[in-house]
Every structure is written in structure tokens, then in C-alpha cells.
Coordinates of C-alpha atoms and ligand atoms in Angstrom, one line a residue:
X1 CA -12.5 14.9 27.0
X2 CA -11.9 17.0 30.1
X3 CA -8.9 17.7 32.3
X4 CA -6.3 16.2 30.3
X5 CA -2.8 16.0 32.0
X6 CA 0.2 15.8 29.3
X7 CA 3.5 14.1 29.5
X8 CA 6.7 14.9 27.2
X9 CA 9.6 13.0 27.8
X10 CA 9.6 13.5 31.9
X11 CA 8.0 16.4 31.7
X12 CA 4.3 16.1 32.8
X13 CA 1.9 19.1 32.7
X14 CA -1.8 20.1 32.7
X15 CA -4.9 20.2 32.8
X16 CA -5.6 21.3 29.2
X17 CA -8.1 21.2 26.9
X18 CA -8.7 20.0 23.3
X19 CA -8.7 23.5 21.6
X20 CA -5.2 23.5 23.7
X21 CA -3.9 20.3 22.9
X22 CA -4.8 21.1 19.5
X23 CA -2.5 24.4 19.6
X24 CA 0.3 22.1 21.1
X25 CA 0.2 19.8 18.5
X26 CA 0.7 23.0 15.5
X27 CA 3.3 24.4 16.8
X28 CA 5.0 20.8 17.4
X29 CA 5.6 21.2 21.5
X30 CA 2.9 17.6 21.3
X31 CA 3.2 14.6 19.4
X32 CA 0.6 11.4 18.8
X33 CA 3.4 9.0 20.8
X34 CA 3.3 11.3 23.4
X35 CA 1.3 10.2 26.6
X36 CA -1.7 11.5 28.4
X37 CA -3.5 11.0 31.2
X38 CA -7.1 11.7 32.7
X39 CA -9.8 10.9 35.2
X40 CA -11.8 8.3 32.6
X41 CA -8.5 6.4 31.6
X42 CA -6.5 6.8 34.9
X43 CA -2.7 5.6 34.1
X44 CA -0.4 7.0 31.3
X45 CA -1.1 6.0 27.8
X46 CA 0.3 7.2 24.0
X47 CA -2.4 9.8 23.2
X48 CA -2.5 8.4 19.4
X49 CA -4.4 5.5 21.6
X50 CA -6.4 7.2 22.8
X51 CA -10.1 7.1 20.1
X52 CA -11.4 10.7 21.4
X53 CA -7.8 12.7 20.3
X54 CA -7.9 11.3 17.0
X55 CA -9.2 14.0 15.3
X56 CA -6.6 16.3 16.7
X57 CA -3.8 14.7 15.3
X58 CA -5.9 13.4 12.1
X59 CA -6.9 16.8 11.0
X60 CA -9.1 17.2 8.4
X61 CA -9.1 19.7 5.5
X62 CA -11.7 22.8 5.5
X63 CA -13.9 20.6 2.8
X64 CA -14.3 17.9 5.0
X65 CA -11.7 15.7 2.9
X66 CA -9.2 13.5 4.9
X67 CA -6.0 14.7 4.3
X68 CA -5.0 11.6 3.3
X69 CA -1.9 9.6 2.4
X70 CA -2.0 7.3 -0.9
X71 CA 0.5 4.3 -0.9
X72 CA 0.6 2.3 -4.1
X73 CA 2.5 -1.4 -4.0
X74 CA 3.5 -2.9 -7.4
X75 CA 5.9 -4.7 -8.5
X76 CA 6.9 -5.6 -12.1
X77 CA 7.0 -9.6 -11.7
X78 CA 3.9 -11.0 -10.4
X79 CA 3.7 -13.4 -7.3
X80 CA 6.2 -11.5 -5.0
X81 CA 4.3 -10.5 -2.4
X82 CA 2.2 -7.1 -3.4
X83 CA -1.3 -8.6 -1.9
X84 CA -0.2 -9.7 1.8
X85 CA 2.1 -6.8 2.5
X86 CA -1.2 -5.0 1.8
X87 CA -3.0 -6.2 3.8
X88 CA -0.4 -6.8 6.8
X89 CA 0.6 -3.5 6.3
X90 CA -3.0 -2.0 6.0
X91 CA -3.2 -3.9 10.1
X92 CA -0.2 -2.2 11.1
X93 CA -1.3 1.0 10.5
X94 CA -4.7 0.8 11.6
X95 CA -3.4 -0.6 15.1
X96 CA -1.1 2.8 15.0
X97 CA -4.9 4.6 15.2
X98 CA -4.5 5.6 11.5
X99 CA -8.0 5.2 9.7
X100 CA -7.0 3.1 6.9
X101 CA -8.8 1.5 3.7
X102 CA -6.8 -1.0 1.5
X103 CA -7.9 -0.8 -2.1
X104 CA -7.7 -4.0 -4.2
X105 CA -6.7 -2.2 -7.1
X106 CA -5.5 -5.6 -9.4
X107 CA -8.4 -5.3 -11.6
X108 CA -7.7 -8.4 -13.7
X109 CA -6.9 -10.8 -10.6
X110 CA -8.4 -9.6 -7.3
X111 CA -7.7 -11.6 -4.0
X112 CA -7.0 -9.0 -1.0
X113 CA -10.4 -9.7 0.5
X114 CA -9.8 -13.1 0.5
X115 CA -6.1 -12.5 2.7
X116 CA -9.2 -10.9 5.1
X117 CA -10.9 -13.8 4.9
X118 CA -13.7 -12.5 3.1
X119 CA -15.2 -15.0 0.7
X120 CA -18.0 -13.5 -0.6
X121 CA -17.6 -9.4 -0.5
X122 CA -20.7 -8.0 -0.3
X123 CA -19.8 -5.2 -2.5
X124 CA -17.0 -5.0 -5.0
X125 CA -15.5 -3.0 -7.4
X126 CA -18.3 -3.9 -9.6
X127 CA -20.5 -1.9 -8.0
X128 CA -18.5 1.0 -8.8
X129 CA -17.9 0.3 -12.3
X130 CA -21.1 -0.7 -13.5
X131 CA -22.4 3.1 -12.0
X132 CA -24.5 1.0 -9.4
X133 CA -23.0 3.1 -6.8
X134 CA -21.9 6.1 -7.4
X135 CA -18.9 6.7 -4.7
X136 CA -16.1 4.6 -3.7
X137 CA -17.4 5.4 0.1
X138 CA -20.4 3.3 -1.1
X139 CA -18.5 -0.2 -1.7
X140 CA -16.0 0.1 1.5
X141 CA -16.4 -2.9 3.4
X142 CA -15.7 -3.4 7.0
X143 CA -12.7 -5.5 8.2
X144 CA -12.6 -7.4 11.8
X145 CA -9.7 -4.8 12.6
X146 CA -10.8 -1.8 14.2
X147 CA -10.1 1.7 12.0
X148 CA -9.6 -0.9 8.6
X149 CA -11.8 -1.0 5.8
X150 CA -11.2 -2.1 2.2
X151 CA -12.7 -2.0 -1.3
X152 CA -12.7 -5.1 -2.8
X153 CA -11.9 -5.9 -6.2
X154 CA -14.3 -7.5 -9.0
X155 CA -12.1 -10.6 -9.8
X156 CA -12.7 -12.0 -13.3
X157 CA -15.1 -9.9 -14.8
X158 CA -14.5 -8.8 -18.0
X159 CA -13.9 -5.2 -19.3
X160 CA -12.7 -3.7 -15.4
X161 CA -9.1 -5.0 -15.9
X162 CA -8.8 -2.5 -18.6
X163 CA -10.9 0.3 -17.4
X164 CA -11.7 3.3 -19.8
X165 CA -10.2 6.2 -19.4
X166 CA -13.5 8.1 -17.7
X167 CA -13.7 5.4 -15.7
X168 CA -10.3 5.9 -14.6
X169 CA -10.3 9.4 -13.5
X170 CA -13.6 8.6 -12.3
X171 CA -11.6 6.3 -10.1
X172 CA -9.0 8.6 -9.1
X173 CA -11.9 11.6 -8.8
X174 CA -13.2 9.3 -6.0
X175 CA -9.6 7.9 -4.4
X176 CA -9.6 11.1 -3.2
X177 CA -12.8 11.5 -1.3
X178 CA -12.6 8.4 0.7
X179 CA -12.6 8.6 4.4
X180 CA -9.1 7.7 5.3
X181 CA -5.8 9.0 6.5
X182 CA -4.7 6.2 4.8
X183 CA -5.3 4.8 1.4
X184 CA -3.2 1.6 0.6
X185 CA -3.8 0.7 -2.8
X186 CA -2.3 -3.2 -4.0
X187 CA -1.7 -2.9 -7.9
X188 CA -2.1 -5.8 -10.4
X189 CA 1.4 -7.1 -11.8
X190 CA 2.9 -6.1 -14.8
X191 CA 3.1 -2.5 -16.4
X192 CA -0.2 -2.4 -18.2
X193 CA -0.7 1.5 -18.5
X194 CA -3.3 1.5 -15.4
X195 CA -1.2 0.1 -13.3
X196 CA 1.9 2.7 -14.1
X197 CA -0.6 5.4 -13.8
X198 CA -2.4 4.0 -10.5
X199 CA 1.7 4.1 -9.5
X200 CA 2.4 7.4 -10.3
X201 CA -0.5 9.0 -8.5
X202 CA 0.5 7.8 -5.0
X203 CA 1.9 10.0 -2.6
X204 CA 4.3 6.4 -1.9
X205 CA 5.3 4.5 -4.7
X206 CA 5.9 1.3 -2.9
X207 CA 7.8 -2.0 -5.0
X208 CA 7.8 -5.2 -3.6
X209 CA 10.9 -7.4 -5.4
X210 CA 12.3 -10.9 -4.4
X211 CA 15.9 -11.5 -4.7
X212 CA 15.8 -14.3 -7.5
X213 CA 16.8 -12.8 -11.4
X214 CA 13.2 -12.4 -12.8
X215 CA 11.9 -10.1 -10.0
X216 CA 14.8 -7.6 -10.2
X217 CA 14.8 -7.5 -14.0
X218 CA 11.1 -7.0 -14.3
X219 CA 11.1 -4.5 -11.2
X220 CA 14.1 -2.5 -12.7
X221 CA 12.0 -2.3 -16.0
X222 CA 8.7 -1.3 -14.0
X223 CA 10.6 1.5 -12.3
X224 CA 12.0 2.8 -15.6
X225 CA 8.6 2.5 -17.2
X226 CA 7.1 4.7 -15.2
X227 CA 9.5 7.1 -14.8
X228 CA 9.6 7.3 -18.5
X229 CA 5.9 8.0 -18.5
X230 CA 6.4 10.9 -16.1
X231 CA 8.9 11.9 -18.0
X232 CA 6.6 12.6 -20.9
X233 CA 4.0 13.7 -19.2
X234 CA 6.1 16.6 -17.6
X235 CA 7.7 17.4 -20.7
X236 CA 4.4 17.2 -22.9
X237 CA 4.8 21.3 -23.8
X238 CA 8.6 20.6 -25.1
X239 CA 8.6 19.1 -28.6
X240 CA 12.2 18.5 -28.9
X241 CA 12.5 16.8 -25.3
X242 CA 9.7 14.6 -26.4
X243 CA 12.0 13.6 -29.7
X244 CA 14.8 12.7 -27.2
X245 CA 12.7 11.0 -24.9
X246 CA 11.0 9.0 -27.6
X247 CA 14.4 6.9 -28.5
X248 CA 13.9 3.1 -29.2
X249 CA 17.3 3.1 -27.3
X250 CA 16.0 3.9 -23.9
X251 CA 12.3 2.4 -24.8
X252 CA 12.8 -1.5 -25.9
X253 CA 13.1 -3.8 -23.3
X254 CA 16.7 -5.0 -23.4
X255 CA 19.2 -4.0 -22.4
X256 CA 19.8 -0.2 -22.1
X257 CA 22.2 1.5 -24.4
X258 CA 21.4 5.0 -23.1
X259 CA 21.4 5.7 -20.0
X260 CA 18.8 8.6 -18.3
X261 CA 21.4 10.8 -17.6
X262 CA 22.9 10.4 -21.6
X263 CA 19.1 11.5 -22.5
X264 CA 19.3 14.5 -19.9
X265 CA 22.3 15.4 -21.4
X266 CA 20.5 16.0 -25.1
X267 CA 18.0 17.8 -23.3
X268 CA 20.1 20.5 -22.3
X269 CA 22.1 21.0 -25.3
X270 CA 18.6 21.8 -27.2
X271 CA 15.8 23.1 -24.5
X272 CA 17.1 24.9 -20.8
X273 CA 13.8 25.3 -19.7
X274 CA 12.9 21.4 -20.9
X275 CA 16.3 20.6 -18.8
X276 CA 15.3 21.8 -15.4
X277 CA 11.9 19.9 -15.8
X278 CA 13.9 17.1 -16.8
X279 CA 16.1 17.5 -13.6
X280 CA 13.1 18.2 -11.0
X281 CA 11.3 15.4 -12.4
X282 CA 14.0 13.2 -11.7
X283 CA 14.5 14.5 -7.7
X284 CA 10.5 14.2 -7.2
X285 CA 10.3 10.6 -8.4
X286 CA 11.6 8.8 -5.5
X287 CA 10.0 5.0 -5.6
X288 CA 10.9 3.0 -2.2
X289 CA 12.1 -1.0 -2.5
X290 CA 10.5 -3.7 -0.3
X291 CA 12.6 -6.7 -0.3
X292 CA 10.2 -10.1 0.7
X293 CA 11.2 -13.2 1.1
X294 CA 15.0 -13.2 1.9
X295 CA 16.3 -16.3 3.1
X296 CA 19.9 -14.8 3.9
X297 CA 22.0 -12.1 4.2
X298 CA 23.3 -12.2 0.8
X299 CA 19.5 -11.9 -0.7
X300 CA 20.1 -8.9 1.4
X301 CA 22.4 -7.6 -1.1
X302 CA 20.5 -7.8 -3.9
X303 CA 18.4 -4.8 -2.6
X304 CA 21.7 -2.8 -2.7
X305 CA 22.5 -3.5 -5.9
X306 CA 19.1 -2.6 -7.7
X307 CA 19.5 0.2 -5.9
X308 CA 22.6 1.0 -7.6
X309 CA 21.8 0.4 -10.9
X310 CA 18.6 2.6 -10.3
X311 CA 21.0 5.3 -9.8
X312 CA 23.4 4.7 -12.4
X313 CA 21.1 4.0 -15.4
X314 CA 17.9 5.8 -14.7
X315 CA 19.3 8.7 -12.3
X316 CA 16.8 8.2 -9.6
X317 CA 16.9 7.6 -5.9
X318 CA 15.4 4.3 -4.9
X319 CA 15.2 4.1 -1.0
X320 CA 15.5 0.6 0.6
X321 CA 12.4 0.5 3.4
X322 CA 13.8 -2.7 4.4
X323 CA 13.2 -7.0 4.0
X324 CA 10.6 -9.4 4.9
X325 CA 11.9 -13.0 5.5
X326 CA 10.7 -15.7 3.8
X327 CA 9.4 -17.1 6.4
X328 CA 6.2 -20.4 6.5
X329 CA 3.9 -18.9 8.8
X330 CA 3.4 -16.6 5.9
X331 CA 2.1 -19.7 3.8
X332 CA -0.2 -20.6 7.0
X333 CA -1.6 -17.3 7.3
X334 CA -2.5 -17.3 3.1
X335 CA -4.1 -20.9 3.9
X336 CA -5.6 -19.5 7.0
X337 CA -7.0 -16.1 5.0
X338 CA -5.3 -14.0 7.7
X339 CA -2.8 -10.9 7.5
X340 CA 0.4 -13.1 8.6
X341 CA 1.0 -9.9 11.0
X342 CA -2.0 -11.3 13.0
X343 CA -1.8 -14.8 12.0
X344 CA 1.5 -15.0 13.5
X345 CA 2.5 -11.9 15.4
X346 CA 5.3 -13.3 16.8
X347 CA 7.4 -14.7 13.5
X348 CA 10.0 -13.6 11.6
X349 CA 8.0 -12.3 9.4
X350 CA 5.7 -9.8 11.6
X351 CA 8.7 -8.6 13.3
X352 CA 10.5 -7.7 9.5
X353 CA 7.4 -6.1 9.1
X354 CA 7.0 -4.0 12.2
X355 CA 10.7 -2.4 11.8
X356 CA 9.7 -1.7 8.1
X357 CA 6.6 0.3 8.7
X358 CA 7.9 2.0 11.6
X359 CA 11.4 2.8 10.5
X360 CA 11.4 2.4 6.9
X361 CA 8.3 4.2 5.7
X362 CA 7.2 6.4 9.3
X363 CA 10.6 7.1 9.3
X364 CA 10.4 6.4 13.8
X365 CA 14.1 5.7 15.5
X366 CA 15.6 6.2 18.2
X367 CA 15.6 4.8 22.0
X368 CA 11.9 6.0 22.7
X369 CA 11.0 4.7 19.8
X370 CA 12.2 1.2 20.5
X371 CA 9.8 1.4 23.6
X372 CA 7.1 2.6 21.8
X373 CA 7.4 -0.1 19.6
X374 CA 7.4 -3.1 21.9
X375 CA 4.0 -1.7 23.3
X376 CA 2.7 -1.3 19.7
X377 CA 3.9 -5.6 19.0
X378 CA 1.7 -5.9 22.3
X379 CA -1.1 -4.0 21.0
X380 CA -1.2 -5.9 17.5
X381 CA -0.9 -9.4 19.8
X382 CA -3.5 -7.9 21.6
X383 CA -6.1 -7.8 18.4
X384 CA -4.4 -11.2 17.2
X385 CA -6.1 -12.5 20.0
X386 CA -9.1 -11.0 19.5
X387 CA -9.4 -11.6 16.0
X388 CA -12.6 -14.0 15.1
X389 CA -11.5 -17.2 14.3
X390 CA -13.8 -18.0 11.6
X391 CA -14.9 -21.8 10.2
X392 CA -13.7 -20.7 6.8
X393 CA -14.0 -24.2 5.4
X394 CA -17.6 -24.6 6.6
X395 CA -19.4 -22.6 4.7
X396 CA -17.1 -22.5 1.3
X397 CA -16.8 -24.4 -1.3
X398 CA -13.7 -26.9 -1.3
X399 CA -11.7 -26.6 -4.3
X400 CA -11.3 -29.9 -6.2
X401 CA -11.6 -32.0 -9.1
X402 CA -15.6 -31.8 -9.0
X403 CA -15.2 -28.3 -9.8
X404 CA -16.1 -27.0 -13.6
X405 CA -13.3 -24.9 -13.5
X406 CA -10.1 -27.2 -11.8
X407 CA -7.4 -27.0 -14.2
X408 CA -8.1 -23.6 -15.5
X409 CA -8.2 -22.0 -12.1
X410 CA -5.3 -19.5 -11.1
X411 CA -6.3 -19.9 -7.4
X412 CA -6.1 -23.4 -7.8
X413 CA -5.5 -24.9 -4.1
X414 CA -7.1 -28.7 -3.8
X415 CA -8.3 -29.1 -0.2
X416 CA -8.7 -25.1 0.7
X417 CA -11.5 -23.2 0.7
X418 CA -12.5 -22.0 -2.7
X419 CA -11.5 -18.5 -3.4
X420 CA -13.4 -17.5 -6.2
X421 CA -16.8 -18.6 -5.1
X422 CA -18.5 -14.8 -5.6
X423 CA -17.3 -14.9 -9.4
X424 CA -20.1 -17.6 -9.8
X425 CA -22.6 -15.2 -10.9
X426 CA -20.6 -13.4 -13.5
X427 CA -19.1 -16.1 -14.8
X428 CA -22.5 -18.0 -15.6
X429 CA -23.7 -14.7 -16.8
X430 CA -20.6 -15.1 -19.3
X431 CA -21.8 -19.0 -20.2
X432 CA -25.1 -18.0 -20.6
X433 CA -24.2 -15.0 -23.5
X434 CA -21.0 -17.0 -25.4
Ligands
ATP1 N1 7.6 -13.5 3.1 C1 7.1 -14.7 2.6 N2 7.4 -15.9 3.0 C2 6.8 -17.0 2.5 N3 6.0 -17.0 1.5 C3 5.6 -15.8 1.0 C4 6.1 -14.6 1.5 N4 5.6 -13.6 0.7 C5 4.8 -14.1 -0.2 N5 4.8 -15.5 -0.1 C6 4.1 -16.5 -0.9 O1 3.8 -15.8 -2.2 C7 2.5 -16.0 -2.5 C8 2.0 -14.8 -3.4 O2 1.9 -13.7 -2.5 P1 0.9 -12.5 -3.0 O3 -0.4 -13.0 -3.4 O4 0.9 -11.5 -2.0 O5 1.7 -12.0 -4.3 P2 1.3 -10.8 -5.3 O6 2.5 -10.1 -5.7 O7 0.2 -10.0 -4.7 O8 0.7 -11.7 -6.5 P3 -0.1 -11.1 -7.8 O9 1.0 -10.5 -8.7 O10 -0.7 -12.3 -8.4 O11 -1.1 -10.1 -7.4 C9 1.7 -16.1 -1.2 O12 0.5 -16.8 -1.3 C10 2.7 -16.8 -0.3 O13 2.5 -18.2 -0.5
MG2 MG1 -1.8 -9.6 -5.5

């Protein structure tokens, strides 16, 4: 691109070129929301909009990795909501420009490609596993939204939802090479050791909770799980610590009878050095709190008070990103395979949302920001418009009583479109050899 004319708050100024631009942008004089203008596009437009600047704002490293961001959603109770956050979020921030790929990481129950209305993935996680393809790059799949690509998961097949450990770091070898600025990775329920791990290597550590008893239990116990495990990891070269930190007090389930700070407190009276670990682990570990389906303003609260007893019993720092209401059109857009934040652009839901991604986790406020957001909602109404409308129900399966598996099905949904129609092969495969 030639001839570009700039525009910071009023002040407008150019021509420039790329290398230029590029130099504005280091040194922070230039941001992506910032507009441009040339010749080709002829009016004023955000410059993160813009397909050719990409790269500039989007830098690569020198190896020709994506300097990429990893968010991991999880929750502790299963059901919440993990799966179409994903992938609503996964829309937002590809309609932000960001090049994004969603990772259906639940390896015992995989459904995000179906919330893309993808029936039958033409790759999955399979692929990957079985060392048919070597790379993760191999098995991303394409999405209808512009800059959005996902991995899909191998739903019901045996022996991936517990991977081995070399398949594991395998895994995580590859997380890293992918071809994103964004890696959004939707964990299985629960706090099987994968899942804790897959948590703790995010640069994000994102949990989705819903305000009923069950939720914030199991969440609170996810959250101390894992920082428990980091804990011991950090403090593997400190015997002593590891004594402390290996308590039945502080590891059953029930309720907690030592607190994290009581156990920090032992640590310094025996190891200094063990201490400040102790301490700096405890800073660094800084999970954020989704809140979905609220139906009022006292739901509301229940975010505040997990947050509290985050602090008070496991010394840790548990940031509030914000709610998502509980709201139909997100039960339309499941039914309808569609990320409710295109499904429904305009409900109560997509708006939550939208103020949650930009001010909660991109940390955007302000007046220009408001602006900037309205034209962003028009943007994602925009692709909700152009998103194919696809006959789902022509060519799937409809689940019902004809089928070998109704009763035993957990994506049981008489009348929809069967969801598990690519597990056919595997699981004949499996009736074939029991
Ligand atoms: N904000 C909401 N409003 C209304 N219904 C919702 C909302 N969020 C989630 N749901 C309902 O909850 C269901 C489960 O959502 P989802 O599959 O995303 O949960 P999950 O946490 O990924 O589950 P799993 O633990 O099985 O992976 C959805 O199909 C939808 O019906
Ligand atoms: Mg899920």
C-alpha cells in the first residue's frame, strides 16, 4: 500500500509508508483503532480493518512463529457454558482482524465444530493423534468467518481423552507453531490432570461459572487445583515446601481447614528461598471469572463473592471479565449450530459478550472506545448477514428412536440434526473388535 494518510485523534497526517507506519506503531505514536486513509479505500477507516496493515500490527517473531496469545476456558462443573463462549468469542476476535483458531481441546466429549455447524469435520484431532499428520497446521479447518479456523476434536474415540504424556507435549510442542495471533483453546470439564495442565499453559486462564451452588463449588476447587499443581511444580527443587504443600488438609476435597496463606506461612519459617517462590507463584497465577447465564442482578453477586473467597482461602487474584445473560437466543443458536454472537447479534447475550471481550479481557474503555465499538457490533452484524445459512437438517441424520444409540447418547436432541454422525466410523470399528 502506497500513500497512506494517518489520523490520531484529530490529528491527520501523511503520506507514509509501511516501513513508516511500522516505526509509528514501535514507538506507540500509532495504534490498530487508529484510522487511515488512501487512494484504493477513499474515506477514513480503523487501520486494524484494513487486510494489507495486518502484518504491521500482527508482528511476527524472527522464526517465523506467530507471536501468539493462548486463552484456555475451563470450568470445574461441566455444562456451563465453556463450548459457545468459545466459539462466540473465537468470532469476536476474528471480526477485530485478529487471526484466530479455536481448539477443541475436550478430548473425551468434543462438540465445538458442531456450534460451527460442522457435522462432519473433515479432519480431527484424530489425525493428529494417530501420527497421520504430523502438525497441528495439518488438521485446521476453515470456518465461514473470515481470519477463523479451528481444530476439531476426535469425539468418542477411545484412548485421546487421556492422552500419554508424549503425546501431550507433542500437543503443546505444536500449540505453539500454529498460525495464529490467537489460540482459544475450550477444555473438557472436570480437573482430570490434562485438563489442569492444558489450563496452566495459557497465557489466559479463562473460567466460565454459573451462579447456582454446584458451579461455584466445583469452580472454587478447579481453581485451587491448579494452583496447587503449580505450586508443586515451582517448588519441585524444595523438599521441605513439597512436605507442606503435600497436607491432606489443603488436598481433600472438603472443606478447607488451611488456608494458602497458613501453608505460606510454614514455608517461610523453614525455606526463604522456597518462600519467595511460594509468594511469586501466587502474584503470577491470576485466573479471570466469566459469569454465564445470569438471570438478575443478584446472580451478579455471586461473581463477587467467589471472588472473595479466592482471595481469602487460596491468596490469589481472581479478575471478574464480566456476565453473559442467560438469555434463549442462545438455545436457538445451539439448535441452529451457530455462534449465538452471529445467530443473534442483536440479543442480550451478544451484547454481554461484546463488552466482555472488549473491556474485560482487551482491557478497551473509554469514550473512543465506545465509538469504536458500535462500528465493530455493525461489523459483526455485517458477517451475520453474510453468514451461509446452511440446510443443516438436510443432509444429517435426525436423532431419534431409530437410532442404535438413543438412550445412551449424551447429545441426545430428538428432532435435531444428529451431532455425532462422524463417530460412526470409530465406533463400528469398536463393535467390530469387542
Ligand atoms: N447464556 C446462556 N443462555 C442460555 N442458555 C445457555 C447459555 N449458556 C449456555 N447455555 C446452555 O447450556 C448448554 C451447554 O453449553 P456448552 O455446551 O457451551 O457447555 P460446556 O461447558 O461446554 O459443556 P461441557 O462441559 O459438556 O463441555 C448450551 O447448549 C445452552 O443450551
Ligand atoms: Mg464444551
Amino acid at each position: 500500500m502506497e500513500n497512506l494518510f494517518l489520523k490520531v485523534e484529530d490529528r491527520e497526517f501523511g503520506p507514509v509508508s509501511l516501513g513508516e507506519l511500522q516505526n509509528l506503531v514501535m514507538e506507540g505514536s500509532f495504534a490498530r483503532e487508529d484510522s487511515v486513509w488512501s487512494e484504493s479505500i477513499d474515506e477514513w477507516i480503523p487501520a486494524e480493518n484494513v487486510v494489507e496493515l495486518k502484518n504491521v500490527f500482527y508482528k511476527k517473531e524472527g522464526n517465523g512463529h506467530y507471536k501468539q496469545k493462548i486463552y484456555a476456558v475451563a470450568s470445574g462443573k461441566g455444562g456451563v457454558g465453556k463450548t459457545i463462549f468459545s466459539s462466540s468469542f473465537g468470532v469476536g476476535l476474528a471480526t477485530m482482524g485478529q487471526e484466530v483458531i479455536m481448539v477443541d481441546a475436550d478430548f473425551g466429549g468434543a462438540n465445538l465444530h458442531t456450534c460451527m455447524g460442522i457435522l462432519e469435520p473433515e479432519f480431527t484431532f484424530f489425525d493428529f493423534y494417530s501420527l497421520q499428520k504430523d502438525s497441528l497446521n495439518e488438521i485446521v479447518l476453515p470456518t465461514p468467518v473470515d481470519n477463523l479456523k479451528m481444530i476439531s476434536g476426535a469425539c468418542g474415540t477411545l484412548g485421546i481423552a487421556n492422552p500419554k504424556y508424549f503425546q501431550k507435549q507433542r500437543f503443546v510442542r505444536e500449540l505453539k507453531k500454529l498460525h495464529a495471533d490467537s489460540i482459544i483453546l475450550d477444555l473438557g470439564a472436570g480437573s482430570g490432570y490434562n485438563t489442569i495442565d492444558f489450563f496452566l499453559l495459557a497465557d489466559e486462564k479463562i473460567i466460565v461459572m454459573t451462579p447456582e451452588p454446584t458451579s461455584i463449588y466445583e469452580a472454587f476447587g478447579f481453581i485451587k487445583v491448579c494452583l496447587i499443581r503449580e505450586l508443586n511444580r515451582k517448588l519441585r527443587k524444595f523438599p521441605a515446601a513439597l512436605e507442606i504443600l503435600a497436607k491432606d488438609e489443603i488436598n481433600k476435597p472438603n472443606k478447607i481447614k488451611l488456608t494458602i496463606g497458613d501453608l505460606l506461612n510454614e514455608v517461610e519459617k523453614k525455606d526463604k528461598a522456597a518462600y519467595e517462590i511460594f509468594k511469586t507463584t501466587l502474584d503470577g497465577f491470576r485466573p479471570k471469572l466469566i459469569l454465564n447465564q445470569v438471570k438478575n442482578s443478584a446472580d451478579i453477586k455471586e461473581g463477587k463473592a467467589i471472588q472473595g473467597a479466592v482471595l481469602d482461602l487460596l491468596c490469589v487474584q481472581l479478575d471478574f471479565l464480566g456476565y453473559i445473560s442467560d438469555d434463549q437466543k442462545v438455545k436457538e443458536a445451539v439448535r441452529n449450530m451457530k455462534p449465538f454472537i452471529l445467530d443473534a447479534p442483536g440479543s442480550r447475550a451478544a451484547q454481554d459478550l461484546t463488552a466482555l471481550i472488549r473491556v474485560g479481557l482487551l482491557g478497551k474503555k473509554g469514550f473512543k472506545e465506545i465509538l469504536e465499538r458500535r462500528r465493530w457490533r455493525k461489523h459483526v452484524e455485517s458477517f451475520a448477514r453474510e453468514y451461509p445459512e446452511k440446510d443443516l437438517l438436510k443432509n444429517a441424520t435426525i436423532c431419534s428412536q431409530n437410532c442404535f444409540y438413543w438412550g445412551d447418547c449424551e447429545y441426545q436432541d430428538g428432532g435435531g440434526a444428529c451431532r455425532v454422525r462422524h463417530m460412526e466410523p470409530v465406533l463400528t470399528e469398536l463393535a467390530l473388535t469387542t
